[in-house]
Coordinates of C-alpha atoms in Angstrom, one line a residue:
M1466 CA 0.0 -0.1 0.0
K1467 CA 2.7 2.4 0.8
K1468 CA 4.6 1.7 -2.4
N1469 CA 1.3 2.4 -4.5
K1470 CA 0.8 5.7 -2.6
I1471 CA 4.5 6.8 -3.6
R1472 CA 3.9 5.8 -7.2
I1473 CA 0.7 7.6 -7.3
F1474 CA 2.2 10.8 -5.5
I1475 CA 5.2 10.8 -8.2
A1476 CA 2.8 10.3 -11.2
G1477 CA 0.8 13.4 -9.9
L1478 CA 3.8 15.6 -10.7
V1479 CA 4.7 16.2 -7.1
V1480 CA 8.4 16.6 -7.4
V1481 CA 10.1 15.0 -4.3
I1482 CA 12.8 17.6 -3.2
I1483 CA 15.6 16.9 -1.0
G1484 CA 14.4 15.2 2.2
S1485 CA 10.8 15.8 1.9
G1486 CA 8.3 18.3 0.2
M1487 CA 4.7 19.3 0.1
Y1488 CA 2.2 21.0 -2.2
F1489 CA -1.4 22.2 -2.0
V1490 CA -4.1 21.9 -4.4
P1491 CA -6.8 24.4 -3.2
N1492 CA -9.2 23.3 -5.9
I1493 CA -9.0 20.8 -8.7
S1494 CA -8.9 21.9 -12.3
K1495 CA -12.4 21.7 -13.9
A1496 CA -13.0 20.1 -17.2
G1497 CA -14.0 22.2 -20.3
G1498 CA -17.7 22.3 -20.6
E1499 CA -17.9 22.4 -24.3
E1500 CA -18.9 19.5 -26.3
E1501 CA -16.1 18.0 -28.5
K1502 CA -16.7 17.6 -32.3
G1503 CA -15.3 14.1 -32.5
T1504 CA -15.9 11.1 -30.8
V1505 CA -14.0 9.7 -27.8
E1506 CA -11.6 7.7 -30.1
D1507 CA -11.0 10.6 -32.3
D1508 CA -10.0 12.7 -29.3
I1509 CA -7.5 10.2 -28.1
K1510 CA -6.2 9.9 -31.4
R1511 CA -5.6 13.9 -31.7
G1512 CA -3.9 13.8 -28.3
N1513 CA -1.0 11.6 -29.6
L1514 CA -2.2 8.7 -27.4
E1515 CA -2.1 5.1 -28.4
R1516 CA -3.5 3.1 -25.5
G1517 CA -6.2 3.8 -22.9
S1518 CA -8.8 2.0 -20.5
S1519 CA -12.5 2.7 -20.3
N1520 CA -14.7 2.4 -17.2
S1521 CA -18.4 2.8 -16.9
G1522 CA -20.2 4.8 -14.0
T1523 CA -23.1 7.1 -13.5
T1524 CA -23.4 10.8 -13.2
A1525 CA -24.2 12.6 -10.0
I1526 CA -24.2 16.0 -8.4
G1527 CA -20.5 17.3 -8.7
V1528 CA -18.2 17.6 -5.7
D1529 CA -15.2 20.0 -5.3
Y1530 CA -12.3 18.6 -3.3
E1531 CA -9.5 20.5 -1.5
Y1532 CA -6.3 18.7 -1.0
L1533 CA -3.0 19.2 1.1
D1534 CA -0.7 16.6 -0.4
I1535 CA 2.1 15.7 1.8
S1536 CA 5.2 13.4 0.7
I1537 CA 5.2 10.2 2.7
S1538 CA 7.9 10.8 5.3
P1539 CA 8.3 9.8 9.0
D1540 CA 9.6 13.3 9.4
I1541 CA 6.9 15.1 7.9
F1542 CA 3.4 15.1 9.2
L1543 CA 0.4 17.3 10.2
E1544 CA -1.7 16.1 13.1
V1545 CA -5.4 17.2 13.2
E1546 CA -6.0 18.9 16.6
E1547 CA -9.7 19.8 16.0
V1548 CA -12.4 19.5 13.4
Y1549 CA -14.9 22.4 13.3
Q1550 CA -17.5 21.2 10.6
K1551 CA -19.7 18.3 9.9
T1552 CA -20.9 16.7 6.6
D1553 CA -24.2 18.3 5.1
A1554 CA -23.2 21.8 6.8
E1555 CA -23.4 24.9 4.8
V1556 CA -20.1 26.7 4.6
A1557 CA -19.0 30.1 3.0
T1558 CA -15.7 31.0 1.8
Q1559 CA -13.0 31.0 4.3
S1560 CA -15.0 28.9 6.8
A1561 CA -12.8 27.0 9.2
I1562 CA -12.8 23.5 8.6
L1563 CA -10.0 21.9 10.9
K1564 CA -7.0 22.8 12.8
V1565 CA -3.6 21.2 13.0
T1566 CA -1.4 20.9 16.0
K1567 CA 1.1 23.8 16.5
N1568 CA 4.0 21.3 16.9
S1569 CA 3.2 19.5 13.7
Y1570 CA 2.8 22.6 11.8
D1571 CA 5.9 24.1 13.1
T1572 CA 8.0 20.9 12.5
T1573 CA 6.6 20.6 8.8
K1574 CA 7.4 24.3 8.2
A1575 CA 11.0 23.9 9.7
N1576 CA 11.6 21.0 7.5
L1577 CA 10.4 22.8 4.3
E1578 CA 12.6 25.9 5.1
K1579 CA 15.4 23.3 5.4
T1580 CA 14.6 21.8 2.1
L1581 CA 14.5 25.2 0.6
R1582 CA 17.9 26.0 1.9
Q1583 CA 19.2 22.6 0.6
A1584 CA 17.8 23.2 -2.6
K1585 CA 19.1 26.8 -2.8
T1586 CA 22.7 25.5 -2.0
A1587 CA 22.4 22.8 -4.5
L1588 CA 21.4 25.5 -7.1
Q1589 CA 24.4 27.4 -6.2
E1590 CA 26.7 24.4 -6.4
A1591 CA 25.1 23.5 -9.9
K1592 CA 25.7 27.0 -11.2
I1593 CA 29.3 26.8 -10.2
T1594 CA 29.7 23.3 -11.6
Y1595 CA 27.8 24.4 -14.8
K1596 CA 30.4 27.3 -15.4
T1597 CA 33.3 25.2 -14.6
D1598 CA 32.4 22.3 -16.8
L1599 CA 31.2 24.6 -19.6
L1600 CA 34.5 26.0 -19.6
T1601 CA 36.2 22.6 -19.9
L1602 CA 33.7 21.6 -22.5
K1603 CA 34.3 24.7 -24.5
S1604 CA 38.2 24.2 -24.2
Q1605 CA 37.8 20.6 -25.4
Y1606 CA 35.6 21.6 -28.3
T1607 CA 37.8 24.4 -29.3
S1608 CA 40.9 22.2 -29.3
S1609 CA 39.0 19.6 -31.4
I1610 CA 38.0 22.4 -33.9
S1611 CA 41.4 23.7 -33.9
T1612 CA 42.6 20.2 -34.8
G1613 CA 40.5 20.4 -38.0
E1614 CA 41.6 23.8 -38.8
I1615 CA 45.2 23.1 -38.1
A1616 CA 44.9 20.0 -40.3
A1617 CA 43.7 22.0 -43.2
D1618 CA 46.5 24.4 -42.8
S1619 CA 49.1 21.5 -42.5
Y1620 CA 47.5 20.2 -45.7
E1621 CA 47.9 23.4 -47.5
N1622 CA 51.5 23.9 -46.1
T1623 CA 52.5 20.3 -47.3
I1624 CA 51.2 20.8 -50.8
E1625 CA 52.9 24.1 -51.0
N1626 CA 56.2 22.7 -49.8
L1627 CA 55.9 19.9 -52.4
E1628 CA 55.3 22.5 -55.2
W1629 CA 58.0 24.6 -53.9
Q1630 CA 60.6 21.6 -53.9
V1631 CA 59.5 20.8 -57.4
K1632 CA 59.9 24.6 -58.4
Q1633 CA 63.2 24.8 -56.7
A1634 CA 64.6 21.5 -58.3
K1635 CA 63.6 22.6 -61.6
E1636 CA 65.1 26.2 -61.2
E1637 CA 68.4 24.6 -60.1
Y1638 CA 68.4 22.2 -62.8
E1639 CA 67.7 24.9 -65.5
E1640 CA 70.3 27.2 -63.9
A1641 CA 72.9 24.7 -64.1
K1642 CA 72.4 24.1 -67.7
N1643 CA 72.5 27.8 -68.3
I1644 CA 75.8 28.2 -66.4
I1645 CA 77.4 25.5 -68.5
S1646 CA 76.3 27.1 -71.8
Q1647 CA 77.4 30.6 -70.8
Y1648 CA 80.5 29.7 -68.7
P1649 CA 83.0 31.8 -70.5
K1650 CA 80.8 35.0 -70.0
I1651 CA 80.2 34.0 -66.5
I1652 CA 83.9 34.6 -65.6
T1653 CA 83.9 37.9 -67.2
D1654 CA 80.8 38.7 -65.3
N1655 CA 82.4 37.8 -62.1
E1656 CA 85.3 39.9 -62.6
E1657 CA 83.1 43.0 -63.5
E1658 CA 80.9 42.2 -60.6
K1659 CA 84.0 42.1 -58.2
S1660 CA 85.1 45.5 -59.5
K1661 CA 81.6 46.8 -58.9
K1662 CA 81.5 45.6 -55.3
E1663 CA 85.0 46.9 -54.5
K1664 CA 83.8 50.4 -55.5
I1665 CA 80.7 49.7 -53.4
I1666 CA 82.6 48.9 -50.4
A1667 CA 84.8 52.0 -50.8
K1668 CA 81.7 54.2 -51.0
L1669 CA 80.1 52.3 -47.9
K1670 CA 83.2 52.9 -45.8
T1671 CA 82.9 56.6 -46.6
Q1672 CA 79.3 56.7 -45.6
L1673 CA 80.3 54.7 -42.4
K1674 CA 82.4 57.5 -41.2
K1675 CA 79.6 59.9 -41.7
V1676 CA 77.2 57.8 -39.8
I1677 CA 79.6 57.1 -36.9
K1678 CA 80.1 60.9 -36.5
K1679 CA 76.3 61.3 -36.4
E1680 CA 76.2 58.5 -33.8
D1681 CA 78.6 60.5 -31.5
T1682 CA 76.7 63.4 -31.7
A1683 CA 73.3 61.7 -31.0
S1684 CA 75.0 59.8 -28.1
K1685 CA 76.0 63.1 -26.3
E1686 CA 72.4 64.5 -26.9
Y1687 CA 71.0 61.4 -25.5
E1688 CA 73.2 61.5 -22.4
K1689 CA 72.0 65.0 -21.7
A1690 CA 68.4 64.1 -22.3
K1691 CA 68.8 61.1 -19.9
T1692 CA 70.4 63.2 -17.0
V1693 CA 67.4 65.8 -17.3
Y1694 CA 65.1 62.9 -17.4
E1695 CA 66.4 61.1 -14.3
N1696 CA 66.4 64.5 -12.2
A1697 CA 62.8 64.8 -13.2
V1698 CA 62.0 61.4 -12.1
K1699 CA 63.9 61.8 -8.8
K1700 CA 62.1 65.1 -8.2
K1701 CA 58.8 63.8 -9.0
E1702 CA 59.3 60.7 -6.5
E1703 CA 60.4 63.4 -3.9
M1704 CA 57.2 65.3 -4.5
E1705 CA 55.1 62.1 -4.3
M1706 CA 56.8 61.2 -1.0
I1707 CA 56.3 64.7 0.5
N1708 CA 52.6 64.6 -0.6
N1709 CA 52.2 60.9 0.9
Y1710 CA 53.7 62.2 4.1
I1711 CA 51.5 65.2 4.4
M1712 CA 48.4 63.0 4.0
S1713 CA 49.6 60.4 6.6
Y1714 CA 50.8 63.6 8.8
Q1715 CA 47.1 64.8 8.9
N1716 CA 45.6 61.7 10.6
M1717 CA 48.9 60.8 12.6
E1718 CA 48.5 60.6 16.4
Q1719 CA 51.6 58.5 17.2
T1720 CA 55.3 59.1 17.2
V1721 CA 56.9 58.9 13.6
S1722 CA 59.1 55.8 13.2
K1723 CA 62.6 55.8 12.1
E1724 CA 61.6 54.2 8.6
N1725 CA 60.1 57.6 7.8
S1726 CA 63.1 59.6 8.4
T1727 CA 63.6 60.4 4.6
N1728 CA 60.1 61.6 4.2
I1729 CA 60.6 63.7 7.3
Q1730 CA 63.8 65.3 6.0
N1731 CA 62.0 66.1 2.8
F1732 CA 59.0 67.4 4.5
D1733 CA 61.0 69.7 7.1
K1734 CA 63.0 70.9 4.3
Y1735 CA 59.9 71.9 2.3
N1736 CA 58.2 73.2 5.3
E1737 CA 61.1 75.6 5.9
E1738 CA 61.1 76.8 2.3
A1739 CA 57.3 77.6 2.7
T1740 CA 57.9 79.8 5.9
L1741 CA 54.5 79.2 7.3
S1742 CA 53.0 80.9 10.5
S1743 CA 50.3 78.8 12.5
P1744 CA 50.3 74.8 12.3
S1745 CA 46.8 74.6 10.8
S1746 CA 47.2 77.3 8.1
D1747 CA 50.8 76.3 7.6
L1748 CA 49.7 72.9 6.7
Q1749 CA 46.8 73.9 4.5
A1750 CA 49.2 76.1 2.6
L1751 CA 51.7 73.7 2.4
I1752 CA 49.4 71.2 0.9
E1753 CA 48.3 73.7 -1.7
K1754 CA 52.0 74.6 -2.4
V1755 CA 52.9 70.8 -2.6
N1756 CA 49.9 70.5 -5.2
R1757 CA 50.9 73.3 -7.3
D1758 CA 54.6 72.0 -7.3
R1759 CA 53.4 68.5 -8.2
K1760 CA 51.5 69.8 -11.2
E1761 CA 54.6 71.8 -12.4
Q1762 CA 57.0 68.9 -11.6
E1763 CA 54.6 66.6 -13.4
T1764 CA 54.6 68.8 -16.5
S1765 CA 58.6 69.1 -16.3
Y1766 CA 58.6 65.2 -16.0
Q1767 CA 56.6 64.9 -19.2
V1768 CA 58.6 67.3 -21.2
A1769 CA 61.8 65.6 -19.9
Q1770 CA 60.4 62.1 -20.7
K1771 CA 59.3 63.0 -24.2
D1772 CA 62.8 64.6 -25.0
Y1773 CA 64.6 61.5 -23.5
T1774 CA 62.5 59.2 -25.5
K1775 CA 63.1 61.3 -28.6
K1776 CA 66.8 61.4 -28.2
K1777 CA 66.9 57.7 -27.4
A1778 CA 65.1 56.9 -30.5
A1779 CA 67.4 59.2 -32.5
L1780 CA 70.4 57.3 -31.0
E1781 CA 69.0 53.9 -31.7
K1782 CA 68.5 55.0 -35.3
C1783 CA 72.0 56.0 -35.7
Q1784 CA 73.3 52.9 -34.1
Q1785 CA 71.1 50.9 -36.5
A1786 CA 72.5 52.8 -39.5
V1787 CA 76.2 52.1 -38.3
E1788 CA 75.3 48.4 -37.8
E1789 CA 73.6 48.3 -41.3
K1790 CA 76.8 50.0 -43.0
E1791 CA 79.1 47.6 -41.1
T1792 CA 77.1 44.6 -42.1
A1793 CA 76.8 45.7 -45.8
I1794 CA 80.5 46.3 -46.0
E1795 CA 81.2 42.7 -44.3
T1796 CA 78.7 41.2 -46.8
K1797 CA 80.2 42.8 -49.9
E1798 CA 83.8 42.0 -48.7
K1799 CA 82.6 38.3 -48.3
K1800 CA 81.1 38.5 -51.8
V1801 CA 84.3 39.8 -53.3
E1802 CA 86.3 37.0 -51.5
T1803 CA 83.8 34.5 -53.0
L1804 CA 84.1 36.1 -56.6
E1805 CA 87.9 35.8 -56.4
K1806 CA 87.7 32.2 -55.6
N1807 CA 85.3 31.3 -58.2
I1808 CA 87.3 33.2 -60.9
K1809 CA 90.5 31.0 -60.1
K1810 CA 88.4 27.8 -60.0
K1811 CA 86.0 28.1 -63.1
Q1812 CA 88.3 26.0 -65.3
E1813 CA 88.6 23.3 -62.8
E1814 CA 84.8 23.4 -62.1
L1815 CA 83.7 23.1 -65.7
A1816 CA 83.7 19.3 -65.4
D1817 CA 82.0 19.3 -62.0
A1818 CA 79.4 21.7 -63.5
K1819 CA 78.4 19.1 -66.1
K1820 CA 78.0 16.4 -63.3
Q1821 CA 75.8 18.7 -61.4
V1822 CA 73.4 19.0 -64.4
N1823 CA 72.9 15.2 -64.3
S1824 CA 72.5 15.1 -60.7
L1825 CA 70.1 18.1 -60.5
Q1826 CA 68.1 16.5 -63.2
V1827 CA 67.6 13.3 -61.1
S1828 CA 66.6 15.7 -58.0
Y1829 CA 64.0 17.4 -60.2
E1830 CA 62.5 14.1 -61.4
Q1831 CA 62.5 13.0 -57.8
A1832 CA 60.7 16.0 -56.6
I1833 CA 58.0 15.5 -59.2
S1834 CA 57.5 12.0 -57.8
N1835 CA 57.3 13.0 -54.2
R1836 CA 54.7 15.5 -54.9
E1837 CA 52.4 13.0 -56.4
N1838 CA 52.7 10.4 -53.6
Q1839 CA 53.0 12.6 -50.6
S1840 CA 49.9 14.8 -51.8
V1841 CA 47.7 11.5 -51.7
T1842 CA 48.9 10.7 -48.3
A1843 CA 48.4 14.5 -46.9
K1844 CA 44.7 14.3 -48.3
K1845 CA 43.7 11.1 -46.6
E1846 CA 45.0 12.7 -43.2
L1847 CA 43.1 15.8 -43.8
E1848 CA 39.9 13.9 -44.4
Q1849 CA 40.3 12.1 -41.2
N1850 CA 40.9 15.1 -39.2
L1851 CA 37.9 16.8 -40.7
L1852 CA 35.8 13.8 -39.6
T1853 CA 37.1 14.0 -36.1
S1854 CA 36.4 17.9 -36.1
Q1855 CA 32.9 17.4 -37.1
G1856 CA 32.2 14.6 -34.6
A1857 CA 33.6 16.9 -31.8
K1858 CA 30.6 19.5 -32.7
I1859 CA 28.0 16.8 -32.3
S1860 CA 29.6 15.7 -29.1
Y1861 CA 29.8 19.2 -27.7
E1862 CA 26.2 19.9 -28.3
I1863 CA 25.1 16.7 -26.6
E1864 CA 27.3 17.4 -23.5
L1865 CA 26.1 21.0 -23.4
A1866 CA 22.4 19.9 -23.4
K1867 CA 23.4 17.5 -20.5
L1868 CA 24.9 20.5 -18.5
E1869 CA 22.1 22.7 -19.3
E1870 CA 19.6 19.8 -18.2
T1871 CA 21.4 19.4 -15.0
L1872 CA 21.4 23.2 -14.1
D1873 CA 17.7 23.4 -15.2
A1874 CA 16.9 20.5 -12.9
A1875 CA 18.5 22.3 -9.7
K1876 CA 16.6 25.4 -10.8
D1877 CA 13.4 23.5 -10.8
R1878 CA 14.0 21.8 -7.6
Y1879 CA 14.7 25.2 -6.0
K1880 CA 11.6 26.8 -7.5
E1881 CA 9.5 23.7 -6.4
A1882 CA 10.9 24.1 -2.9
K1883 CA 10.2 27.8 -2.8
D1884 CA 6.6 27.4 -4.2
I1885 CA 5.8 24.6 -1.8
L1886 CA 6.9 26.4 1.3
E1887 CA 4.9 29.6 0.0
T1888 CA 1.9 27.5 -0.7
F1889 CA 2.3 25.6 2.8
K1890 CA 2.3 28.9 4.6
E1891 CA -0.7 30.3 2.7
S1892 CA -2.7 27.0 3.2
F1893 CA -3.2 27.5 7.0
K1894 CA -3.9 30.8 9.0
D1895 CA -3.1 30.2 12.8
Y1896 CA -2.9 26.4 12.0
I1897 CA -6.5 26.5 10.6
W1898 CA -7.5 25.2 7.1
Y1899 CA -10.2 27.5 5.7
T1900 CA -12.5 26.7 2.8
K1901 CA -11.6 28.1 -0.7
A1902 CA -15.3 28.2 -1.9
S1903 CA -18.8 27.9 -0.6
G1904 CA -21.3 25.0 -0.6
T1905 CA -22.8 22.2 1.3
L1906 CA -20.3 19.9 2.8
Y1907 CA -20.3 16.3 1.3
Y1908 CA -17.2 15.1 2.8
I1909 CA -14.6 15.8 5.6
G1910 CA -11.6 13.4 5.3
Y1911 CA -10.0 13.8 8.8
E1912 CA -10.8 13.5 12.6
E1913 CA -9.2 14.6 15.6
G1914 CA -5.7 12.8 15.9
D1915 CA -5.6 11.9 12.2
S1916 CA -2.6 12.8 10.2
I1917 CA -3.2 14.5 6.9
T1918 CA -1.9 12.5 4.1
N1919 CA -1.4 13.1 0.2
M1920 CA -4.2 11.1 -1.0
I1921 CA -7.0 11.9 1.2
P1922 CA -8.8 15.2 0.5
I1923 CA -9.5 17.5 3.6
L1924 CA -12.9 18.2 2.4
G1925 CA -15.5 18.1 -0.4
Y1926 CA -18.6 20.1 -1.0
Y1927 CA -21.3 20.0 -3.6
N1928 CA -21.0 22.3 -6.6
G1929 CA -24.2 22.7 -8.7
N1930 CA -22.1 23.7 -11.8
M1931 CA -20.3 20.3 -11.8
I1932 CA -21.2 16.6 -12.4
S1933 CA -19.4 13.8 -11.0
V1934 CA -18.8 10.1 -12.1
E1935 CA -17.5 7.5 -9.9
V1936 CA -15.8 4.4 -11.6
S1937 CA -13.7 1.6 -10.3
V1938 CA -10.1 1.2 -11.7
D1939 CA -8.1 -1.9 -11.5
Q1940 CA -5.1 -1.9 -9.0
S1941 CA -2.6 -2.5 -12.2
E1942 CA -3.8 0.7 -13.5
R1943 CA -4.0 2.9 -10.3
A1944 CA -0.3 3.8 -10.6
S1945 CA -0.7 5.5 -14.0
I1946 CA -3.3 8.0 -13.0
S1947 CA -3.3 11.1 -10.7
V1948 CA -5.4 13.7 -9.2
G1949 CA -5.6 16.6 -11.8
D1950 CA -5.2 14.3 -15.0
E1951 CA -7.6 14.7 -17.8
V1952 CA -9.7 12.1 -19.0
T1953 CA -12.5 11.9 -21.7
V1954 CA -16.2 11.2 -20.6
R1955 CA -19.1 9.9 -22.9
T1956 CA -22.6 10.4 -21.5
D1957 CA -26.2 9.9 -22.6
S1958 CA -26.6 13.7 -23.4
M1959 CA -23.0 14.2 -24.8
P1960 CA -22.2 10.7 -26.9
R1961 CA -19.3 12.2 -28.7
G1962 CA -17.6 13.1 -25.4
T1963 CA -16.3 15.8 -23.2
K1964 CA -13.3 16.6 -21.0
G1965 CA -13.3 15.6 -17.3
V1966 CA -10.7 15.7 -14.6
I1967 CA -9.8 13.3 -11.8
S1968 CA -10.6 14.9 -8.6
M1969 CA -10.3 12.0 -6.1
I1970 CA -8.7 8.5 -6.0
S1971 CA -10.0 6.5 -3.0
N1972 CA -7.4 4.5 -0.9
T1973 CA -9.9 2.0 0.1
K1974 CA -9.8 -1.5 -1.8
N1975 CA -13.0 -2.6 -3.5
S1976 CA -12.4 -6.5 -3.8
T1977 CA -15.1 -8.3 -6.1
S1978 CA -13.2 -11.5 -5.7
A1979 CA -9.9 -12.7 -4.3
S1980 CA -7.9 -12.1 -7.5
K1981 CA -9.8 -8.7 -8.6
V1982 CA -8.9 -5.5 -6.6
T1983 CA -10.2 -2.0 -7.6
Y1984 CA -10.2 1.6 -6.3
G1985 CA -12.8 4.1 -6.6
V1986 CA -11.9 7.1 -8.8
T1987 CA -14.1 10.3 -9.0
I1988 CA -14.2 12.3 -12.0
S1989 CA -15.5 15.9 -12.2
I1990 CA -17.0 17.6 -15.2
D1991 CA -17.7 21.3 -15.7
N1992 CA -21.5 21.5 -16.3
V1993 CA -22.0 25.3 -16.2
Q1994 CA -24.2 24.9 -19.3
G1995 CA -26.3 22.2 -17.6
K1996 CA -25.9 19.9 -20.8
I1997 CA -25.4 16.7 -18.6
G1998 CA -28.1 15.5 -16.3
N1999 CA -27.9 13.6 -12.9
G2000 CA -28.0 9.8 -13.4
E2001 CA -27.0 9.4 -16.8
S2002 CA -24.8 6.5 -17.9
A2003 CA -21.3 7.6 -18.3
V2004 CA -18.0 5.9 -19.9
V2005 CA -14.7 7.3 -18.8
T2006 CA -11.6 6.8 -21.1
F2007 CA -8.2 7.2 -19.2
A2008 CA -5.3 7.6 -21.6
S2009 CA -2.4 5.6 -20.2
D2010 CA 0.5 5.7 -22.6
T2011 CA 1.6 8.1 -25.3
L2012 CA 3.0 7.0 -28.9
E2013 CA 6.6 7.8 -27.5
N2014 CA 6.4 5.6 -24.4
L2015 CA 4.9 2.8 -26.2
G2016 CA 7.7 2.9 -28.7
K2017 CA 10.2 2.5 -25.9
A2018 CA 8.3 -0.2 -24.4
D2019 CA 8.2 -2.2 -27.7
K2020 CA 12.0 -2.1 -27.9

């Protein structure tokens, strides 16, 4: 019995929060009173439902029920202290029905507040976990995507490198053939080139002397600017030290330590120069003078800094020019040396040049072969890496959905706990349950000393605008229905069917035989327009499975 209650409780969309929870249904949802255009079977098909059960009953005057649903837990209970009303009594809205004990109310309230705190803590932890895991997920995703991008770049670089090798080998091969065909002219050209470079070297040395002279001048100007700048920095730091000391001096009530001796000396020196009279006026005047001097010193500092930077850049430019000239001279001299060696060895190298032509031709043909073979391998690697990158995107979306689902679940638990606590506090005033509507009491579910449970209504009262139908449901189907579920009802006056809602599920077994156990279920139908009469035959259809759930079951 206890297991069945738990299953029904969960099926009734009561989210079990940490430890325990509670929710209140002040008045059940009423079914729509308009007649459906289709039949009962059509209505079930339109609702995307595949399988259901139908039960017969008779219409009667409608009853509204008020519930206070409590999750089954030994730590959560509400004990009835006193019942104020009896059945058949006429009640108005906000009529007192029963009172629970202060101890049970306070205990339940404390447990719900504890649950809310736990849910809030869990939500905060879930947010932190979400942010941390999201950063990790993004990092992994970025890394995987980068792998694909790098693979594409690597492929392009490989192809470019292979093309370059072919081009380079071809150029070297063609160049070698050209050298051999024009060898006598090359010797002459080398001699002329040598002469030209020697003239260039002489010209560069003359230019080097001028540049060195400019470097000396720039160095002297730089040193002067550096000295001015360093003095400005020092003066600025002194002014800052004085200003800081004055600010400390204003609030100082203890003896100045030896560590501030430098500040004191600067301050005393500055104070003597200010020649102030009274301590208070002297300090104010000193502060004003310090501020003026700080501004003047800041301006001097910025000017010195700018001039220093300019002179430093000029010196570096001259140094660079000297270095470039020296490098150019060194390069030219090495070139001349190389040309001299080449001219002397040209006759001996003629035979070697012919051999190089043959060797370069082989290298050129090998480069072409490498380009063809390695291009195929590089393309296969690219395709494999791109597939890996595409898979990473799908994996990222799946994992992101899981993170968001976990966070949303924590948010839902917190909201449920908050709503449950607020609803609970609103349900009782001074520990008393008041009616939410008026009418004749048909049913009171509790007596003094009883504990309010999630399945027994607190009260029920006749409602002339509603029609009720009571049917029996087999115990195997009880777990799949909950208070508040919609059903389809077909009556004598409405053969095409109308909507109803489950308003009560009895906890008492109705046994017709040892093997047949049923439970009473009350269905409420909105009958404001009076289309359904009392005492009509009725068939109630419970939709038990959706197409999606059935598909999973078939698997």
